[in-house]
């Protein structure tokens, strides 16, 4: 099993709070590496974080962390709002709520948001197994009455 750098979790928390969770698409770089993608990035040497994704209602993406220009960690994800949600205000409210939940990322599980977050009539749940070296999880958002609104699956770990 590869050794997890002692400061990787803290860097991931910082990077996530300084990209999508904290800044939404304002953190997007002007010229992404892949045409048609959104790309967000954060750097605090020796680490560089990059999040590249495609789509919005349903999206797929990958986060990577490089240490001294060598990719050492990655997480892939896919998901989005329910396909039958057509109301733009509902759609935007879901993603605003998601960003609030993601701001609760913690160094103990620096993958997505906290295990549970409730606000504005919505409930975010994050079920994850594993640790920073190898993990997988599912996050969901539902109305507080239990009606599902959003779901995402993710997995990743240290590269070797």
Tab-separated table of C-alpha atoms in Angstrom:
chain	number	residue	atom	x	y	z
A	1	UNK	CA	0.000	0.000	0.000
A	2	UNK	CA	1.444	3.398	-0.945
A	3	UNK	CA	2.222	5.842	1.821
A	4	UNK	CA	-0.131	8.833	2.057
A	5	UNK	CA	1.773	12.133	2.305
A	6	UNK	CA	0.981	13.636	5.739
A	7	UNK	CA	-0.218	16.949	4.277
A	8	UNK	CA	-2.260	15.642	1.307
A	9	UNK	CA	-5.635	15.648	3.109
A	10	UNK	CA	-5.168	19.236	4.315
A	11	UNK	CA	-4.201	20.321	0.787
A	12	UNK	CA	-7.302	18.644	-0.684
A	13	UNK	CA	-9.566	20.479	1.768
A	14	UNK	CA	-7.907	23.793	0.872
A	15	UNK	CA	-8.098	23.104	-2.879
A	16	UNK	CA	-11.763	22.095	-2.811
A	17	UNK	CA	-12.740	25.166	-0.773
A	18	UNK	CA	-10.859	27.398	-3.243
A	19	UNK	CA	-12.427	25.916	-6.383
A	20	UNK	CA	-15.992	24.658	-7.067
A	21	UNK	CA	-17.306	24.604	-3.486
A	22	UNK	CA	-16.146	28.133	-2.690
A	23	UNK	CA	-16.081	29.867	-6.054
A	24	UNK	CA	-18.379	27.832	-8.355
A	25	UNK	CA	-17.414	28.346	-11.987
A	26	UNK	CA	-15.596	31.588	-11.102
A	27	UNK	CA	-12.621	29.301	-10.448
A	28	UNK	CA	-12.703	28.021	-14.054
A	29	UNK	CA	-9.531	28.540	-16.065
A	30	UNK	CA	-9.945	30.453	-19.327
A	31	UNK	CA	-8.443	27.774	-21.585
A	32	UNK	CA	-9.093	24.254	-20.301
A	33	UNK	CA	-6.825	21.375	-21.348
A	34	UNK	CA	-9.768	19.508	-22.904
A	35	UNK	CA	-12.062	21.311	-25.366
A	36	UNK	CA	-15.618	21.605	-24.050
A	37	UNK	CA	-14.660	20.971	-20.434
A	38	UNK	CA	-14.702	23.122	-17.342
A	39	UNK	CA	-11.355	23.146	-15.557
A	40	UNK	CA	-10.682	24.412	-12.049
A	41	UNK	CA	-7.318	24.537	-10.356
A	42	UNK	CA	-5.498	25.397	-7.160
A	43	UNK	CA	-1.806	25.356	-6.327
A	44	UNK	CA	0.116	25.391	-3.039
A	45	UNK	CA	3.605	24.012	-3.710
A	46	UNK	CA	4.572	21.253	-3.816
A	47	UNK	CA	0.951	20.376	-4.722
A	48	UNK	CA	-1.245	21.273	-7.693
A	49	UNK	CA	-4.948	20.357	-7.844
A	50	UNK	CA	-6.953	20.127	-11.055
A	51	UNK	CA	-10.651	19.346	-11.511
A	52	UNK	CA	-11.834	18.795	-15.091
A	53	UNK	CA	-15.465	17.974	-15.867
A	54	UNK	CA	-17.976	17.834	-18.712
A	55	UNK	CA	-21.694	18.550	-18.540
A	56	UNK	CA	-23.931	20.186	-15.966
A	57	UNK	CA	-27.305	18.504	-15.476
A	58	UNK	CA	-25.469	15.181	-15.676
A	59	UNK	CA	-21.699	15.490	-15.509
A	60	UNK	CA	-18.543	13.408	-15.368
A	61	UNK	CA	-15.168	14.528	-14.150
A	62	UNK	CA	-11.825	13.816	-12.620
A	63	UNK	CA	-9.792	15.505	-9.919
A	64	UNK	CA	-6.033	15.057	-9.773
A	65	UNK	CA	-3.324	16.115	-7.361
A	66	UNK	CA	0.265	16.433	-8.534
A	67	UNK	CA	3.236	16.675	-6.219
A	68	UNK	CA	6.279	18.212	-7.884
A	69	UNK	CA	4.605	17.769	-11.322
A	70	UNK	CA	3.848	14.032	-10.849
A	71	UNK	CA	0.197	12.961	-10.435
A	72	UNK	CA	-0.040	11.093	-7.106
A	73	UNK	CA	-3.802	11.042	-6.373
A	74	UNK	CA	-6.996	11.049	-8.397
A	75	UNK	CA	-10.762	10.824	-8.002
A	76	UNK	CA	-13.311	10.218	-10.762
A	77	UNK	CA	-16.974	11.129	-10.390
A	78	UNK	CA	-20.267	11.185	-12.275
A	79	UNK	CA	-23.775	12.251	-11.432
A	80	UNK	CA	-26.155	15.150	-11.385
A	81	UNK	CA	-29.678	16.370	-10.839
A	82	UNK	CA	-32.600	14.102	-11.695
A	83	UNK	CA	-33.296	14.193	-15.439
A	84	UNK	CA	-36.919	15.261	-14.938
A	85	UNK	CA	-35.950	18.463	-13.100
A	86	UNK	CA	-36.552	21.139	-15.735
A	87	UNK	CA	-37.229	24.212	-13.577
A	88	UNK	CA	-34.092	26.368	-13.773
A	89	UNK	CA	-34.632	27.847	-10.289
A	90	UNK	CA	-34.882	24.360	-8.732
A	91	UNK	CA	-31.822	23.247	-10.683
A	92	UNK	CA	-29.777	26.257	-9.540
A	93	UNK	CA	-30.967	25.817	-5.934
A	94	UNK	CA	-29.767	22.199	-5.925
A	95	UNK	CA	-26.272	23.163	-7.099
A	96	UNK	CA	-26.082	26.130	-4.722
A	97	UNK	CA	-26.991	23.764	-1.874
A	98	UNK	CA	-24.415	21.247	-3.127
A	99	UNK	CA	-21.645	23.872	-3.006
A	100	UNK	CA	-22.665	24.734	0.587
A	101	UNK	CA	-22.444	21.055	1.529
A	102	UNK	CA	-19.080	20.659	-0.213
A	103	UNK	CA	-17.653	23.545	1.820
A	104	UNK	CA	-17.993	21.148	4.782
A	105	UNK	CA	-15.252	18.874	3.406
A	106	UNK	CA	-12.998	17.626	6.229
A	107	UNK	CA	-9.424	16.350	6.320
A	108	UNK	CA	-10.652	13.033	7.800
A	109	UNK	CA	-12.596	12.317	4.577
A	110	UNK	CA	-11.428	14.872	1.973
A	111	UNK	CA	-13.390	13.428	-0.942
A	112	UNK	CA	-16.667	15.349	-1.165
A	113	UNK	CA	-18.812	16.885	1.608
A	114	UNK	CA	-19.606	15.820	5.176
A	115	UNK	CA	-21.609	12.675	5.973
A	116	UNK	CA	-24.748	14.798	6.554
A	117	UNK	CA	-25.694	18.412	5.835
A	118	UNK	CA	-29.171	19.941	6.097
A	119	UNK	CA	-30.247	23.435	5.047
A	120	UNK	CA	-33.004	25.242	3.122
A	121	UNK	CA	-35.353	22.243	3.053
A	122	UNK	CA	-32.720	19.920	1.534
A	123	UNK	CA	-30.625	17.069	2.936
A	124	UNK	CA	-27.152	16.100	1.638
A	125	UNK	CA	-25.821	12.636	2.474
A	126	UNK	CA	-22.372	11.267	1.708
A	127	UNK	CA	-21.670	7.566	2.197
A	128	UNK	CA	-17.993	6.691	1.711
A	129	UNK	CA	-15.864	3.615	2.271
A	130	UNK	CA	-12.081	3.475	2.395
A	131	UNK	CA	-9.392	6.030	3.047
A	132	UNK	CA	-7.320	8.501	1.052
A	133	UNK	CA	-5.272	5.720	-0.571
A	134	UNK	CA	-8.378	3.900	-1.962
A	135	UNK	CA	-12.032	4.871	-1.562
A	136	UNK	CA	-15.479	4.986	-3.160
A	137	UNK	CA	-18.684	6.719	-2.237
A	138	UNK	CA	-22.135	7.999	-3.116
A	139	UNK	CA	-23.574	11.425	-2.363
A	140	UNK	CA	-27.253	12.305	-2.600
A	141	UNK	CA	-29.449	15.345	-2.176
A	142	UNK	CA	-33.121	15.036	-1.321
A	143	UNK	CA	-35.864	17.342	-0.154
A	144	UNK	CA	-36.385	17.128	3.582
A	145	UNK	CA	-39.528	15.077	2.811
A	146	UNK	CA	-37.256	12.446	1.199
A	147	UNK	CA	-37.934	13.242	-2.487
A	148	UNK	CA	-34.646	12.609	-4.370
A	149	UNK	CA	-33.115	15.521	-6.312
A	150	UNK	CA	-29.506	14.599	-7.111
A	151	UNK	CA	-27.014	11.749	-6.949
A	152	UNK	CA	-23.302	11.238	-7.609
A	153	UNK	CA	-20.859	8.303	-7.421
A	154	UNK	CA	-17.139	8.751	-6.922
A	155	UNK	CA	-13.992	6.684	-6.431
A	156	UNK	CA	-10.259	7.116	-6.386
A	157	UNK	CA	-7.043	6.923	-4.432
A	158	UNK	CA	-3.276	7.168	-4.511
A	159	UNK	CA	-1.659	6.223	-7.797
A	160	UNK	CA	1.195	3.723	-7.863
